[in-house]
Tab-separated table of C-alpha atoms in Angstrom:
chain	number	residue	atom	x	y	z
A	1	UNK	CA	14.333	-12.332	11.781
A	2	UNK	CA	14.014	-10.152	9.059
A	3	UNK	CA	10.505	-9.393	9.157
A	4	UNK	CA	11.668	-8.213	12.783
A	5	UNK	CA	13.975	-6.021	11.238
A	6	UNK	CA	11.687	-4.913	8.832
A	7	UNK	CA	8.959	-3.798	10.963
A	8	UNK	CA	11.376	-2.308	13.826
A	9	UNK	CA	12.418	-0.290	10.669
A	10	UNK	CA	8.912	0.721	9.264
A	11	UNK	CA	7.701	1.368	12.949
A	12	UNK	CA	10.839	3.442	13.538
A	13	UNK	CA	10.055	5.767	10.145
A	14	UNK	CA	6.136	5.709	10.959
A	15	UNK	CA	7.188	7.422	14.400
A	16	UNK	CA	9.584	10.099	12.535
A	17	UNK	CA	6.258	10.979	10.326
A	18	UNK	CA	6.813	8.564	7.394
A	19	UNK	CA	2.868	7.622	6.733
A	20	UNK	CA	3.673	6.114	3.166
A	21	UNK	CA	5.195	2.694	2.031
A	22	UNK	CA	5.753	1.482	-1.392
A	23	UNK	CA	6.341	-1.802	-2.407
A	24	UNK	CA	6.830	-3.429	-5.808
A	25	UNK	CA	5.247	-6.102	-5.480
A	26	UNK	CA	7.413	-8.882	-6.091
A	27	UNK	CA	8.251	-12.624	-4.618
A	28	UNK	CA	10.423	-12.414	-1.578
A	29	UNK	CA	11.238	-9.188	0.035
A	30	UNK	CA	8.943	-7.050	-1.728
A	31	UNK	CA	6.154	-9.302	-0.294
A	32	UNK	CA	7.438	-8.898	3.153
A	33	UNK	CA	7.663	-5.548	2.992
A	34	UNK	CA	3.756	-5.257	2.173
A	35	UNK	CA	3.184	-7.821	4.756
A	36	UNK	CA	4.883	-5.735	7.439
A	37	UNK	CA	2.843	-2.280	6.632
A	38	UNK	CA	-0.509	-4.298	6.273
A	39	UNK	CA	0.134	-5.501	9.929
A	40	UNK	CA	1.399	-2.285	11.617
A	41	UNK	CA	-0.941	-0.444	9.531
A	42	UNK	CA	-3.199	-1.731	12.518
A	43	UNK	CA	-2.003	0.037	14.992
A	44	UNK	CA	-0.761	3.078	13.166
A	45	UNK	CA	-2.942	5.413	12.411
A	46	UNK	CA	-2.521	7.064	8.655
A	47	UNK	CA	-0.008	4.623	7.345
A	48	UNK	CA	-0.626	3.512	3.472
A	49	UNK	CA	1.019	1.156	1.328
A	50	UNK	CA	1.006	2.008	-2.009
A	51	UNK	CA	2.072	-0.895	-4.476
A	52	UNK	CA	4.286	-0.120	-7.819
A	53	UNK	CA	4.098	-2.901	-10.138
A	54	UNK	CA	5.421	-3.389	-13.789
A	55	UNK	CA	3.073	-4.454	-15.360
A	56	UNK	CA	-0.513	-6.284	-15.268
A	57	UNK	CA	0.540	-9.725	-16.101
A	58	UNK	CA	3.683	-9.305	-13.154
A	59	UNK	CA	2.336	-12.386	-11.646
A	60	UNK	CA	2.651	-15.329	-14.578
A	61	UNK	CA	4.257	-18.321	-13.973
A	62	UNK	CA	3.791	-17.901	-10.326
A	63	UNK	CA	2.879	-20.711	-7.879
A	64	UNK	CA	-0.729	-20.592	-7.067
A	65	UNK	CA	-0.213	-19.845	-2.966
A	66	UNK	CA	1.961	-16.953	-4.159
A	67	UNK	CA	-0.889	-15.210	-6.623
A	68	UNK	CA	-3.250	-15.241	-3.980
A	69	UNK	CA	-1.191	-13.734	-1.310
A	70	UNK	CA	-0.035	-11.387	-4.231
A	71	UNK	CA	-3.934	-10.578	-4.852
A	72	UNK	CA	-4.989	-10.060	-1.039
A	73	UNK	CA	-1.930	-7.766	-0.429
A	74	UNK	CA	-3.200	-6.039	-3.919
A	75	UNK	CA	-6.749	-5.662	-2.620
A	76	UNK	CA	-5.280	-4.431	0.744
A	77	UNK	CA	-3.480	-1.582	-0.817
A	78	UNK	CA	-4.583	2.222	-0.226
A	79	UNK	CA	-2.610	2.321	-3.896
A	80	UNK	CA	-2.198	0.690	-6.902
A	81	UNK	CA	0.273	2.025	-9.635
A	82	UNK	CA	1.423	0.092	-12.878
A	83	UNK	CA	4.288	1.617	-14.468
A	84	UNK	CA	3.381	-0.577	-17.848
A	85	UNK	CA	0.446	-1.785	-18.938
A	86	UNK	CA	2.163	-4.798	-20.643
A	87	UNK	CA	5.182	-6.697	-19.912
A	88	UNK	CA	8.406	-5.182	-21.627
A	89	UNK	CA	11.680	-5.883	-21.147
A	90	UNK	CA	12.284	-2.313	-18.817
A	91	UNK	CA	8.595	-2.657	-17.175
A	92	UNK	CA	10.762	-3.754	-13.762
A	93	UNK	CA	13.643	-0.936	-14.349
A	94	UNK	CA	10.350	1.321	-14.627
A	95	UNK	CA	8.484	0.117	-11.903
A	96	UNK	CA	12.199	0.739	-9.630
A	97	UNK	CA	12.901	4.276	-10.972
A	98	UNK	CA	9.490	5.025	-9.894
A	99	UNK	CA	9.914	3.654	-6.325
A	100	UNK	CA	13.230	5.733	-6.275
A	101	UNK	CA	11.664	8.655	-8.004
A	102	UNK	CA	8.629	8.681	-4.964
A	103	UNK	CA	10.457	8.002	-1.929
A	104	UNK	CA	12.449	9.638	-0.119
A	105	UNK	CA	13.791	6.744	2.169
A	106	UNK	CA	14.874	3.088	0.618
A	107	UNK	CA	14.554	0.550	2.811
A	108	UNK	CA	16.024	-2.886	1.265
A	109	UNK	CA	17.222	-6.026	1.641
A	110	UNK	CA	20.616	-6.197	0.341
A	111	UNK	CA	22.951	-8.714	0.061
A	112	UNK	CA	24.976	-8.628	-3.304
A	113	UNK	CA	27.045	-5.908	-5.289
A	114	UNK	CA	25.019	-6.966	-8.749
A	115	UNK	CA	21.616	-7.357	-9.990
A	116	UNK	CA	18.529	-5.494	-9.553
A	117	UNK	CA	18.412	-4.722	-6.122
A	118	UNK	CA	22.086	-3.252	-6.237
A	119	UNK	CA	21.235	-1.445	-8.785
A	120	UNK	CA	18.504	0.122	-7.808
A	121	UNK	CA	19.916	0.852	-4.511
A	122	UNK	CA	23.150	2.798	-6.244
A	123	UNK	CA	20.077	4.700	-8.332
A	124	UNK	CA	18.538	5.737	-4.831
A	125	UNK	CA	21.611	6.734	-3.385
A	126	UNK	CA	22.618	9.234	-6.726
A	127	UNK	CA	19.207	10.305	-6.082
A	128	UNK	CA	20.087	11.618	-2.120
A	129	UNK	CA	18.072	8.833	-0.339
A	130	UNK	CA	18.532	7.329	2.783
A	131	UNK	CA	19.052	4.030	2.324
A	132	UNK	CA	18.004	1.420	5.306
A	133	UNK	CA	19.566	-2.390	4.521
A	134	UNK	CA	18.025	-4.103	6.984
A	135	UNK	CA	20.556	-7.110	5.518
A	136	UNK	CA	23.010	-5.662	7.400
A	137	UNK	CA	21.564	-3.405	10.027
């Protein structure tokens, strides 16, 4: 269901003339979101994903099935962008204020008032984005 969402939403933007996606690259919705633009990317001309990611070791500790779909949506990309060359303890604020600091639509998957996500979203919204939950849409 919410990779439904998710691509009605990217196919909806594509249509209005938005051609590029970023993604951070993490477990869970991240993924999905680079999922969904590798598959439409198929049938829609000029659409990129570029992938933000915070650092080059972003993947320890991961499950094995998750690296490798992690490294085939990595050697997918039209993009790759590391906001840190090491891990630090801001590489992930970094590597979100530069997803922000690019975009001019956020598309999310929101479900709490805390965290990450939240804040990240409340950083795109100060910023004058658009923001798309496609939690609640």
């Amino acid at each position: 269901m919410i990779t439904n969402k998710l691509e009605c939403t990217i196919t909806t933007l594509y249509q209005t003339g938005v051609c590029y996606y970023g993604a951070g690259g993490a477990l869970g919705f991240d993924t999905l979101a680079a999922q969904a633009v590798l598959h439409l990317r198929e049938s829609c001309p000029g659409m990129k994903l570029i992938l933000v990611l915070p650092c080059l070791t972003q993947t320890r500790g991961w499950r094995p099935e998750d690296v490798a779909e992690y490294k085939r949506i990595k050697a997918q990309a039209d993009k790759v962008v590391y906001t840190s060359q090491q891990y630090t303890p801001d590489c992930w604020h970094k590597r979100n204020r530069h997803l922000v600091d690019n975009s001019g639509i956020c598309v999310c998957y929101l479900t709490k008032s805390d965290g990450g996500t939240a804040y990240t979203v409340k950083y795109a919204e100060r910023q004058g984005l658009e923001v798309i939950n496609v939690a609640i849409k």
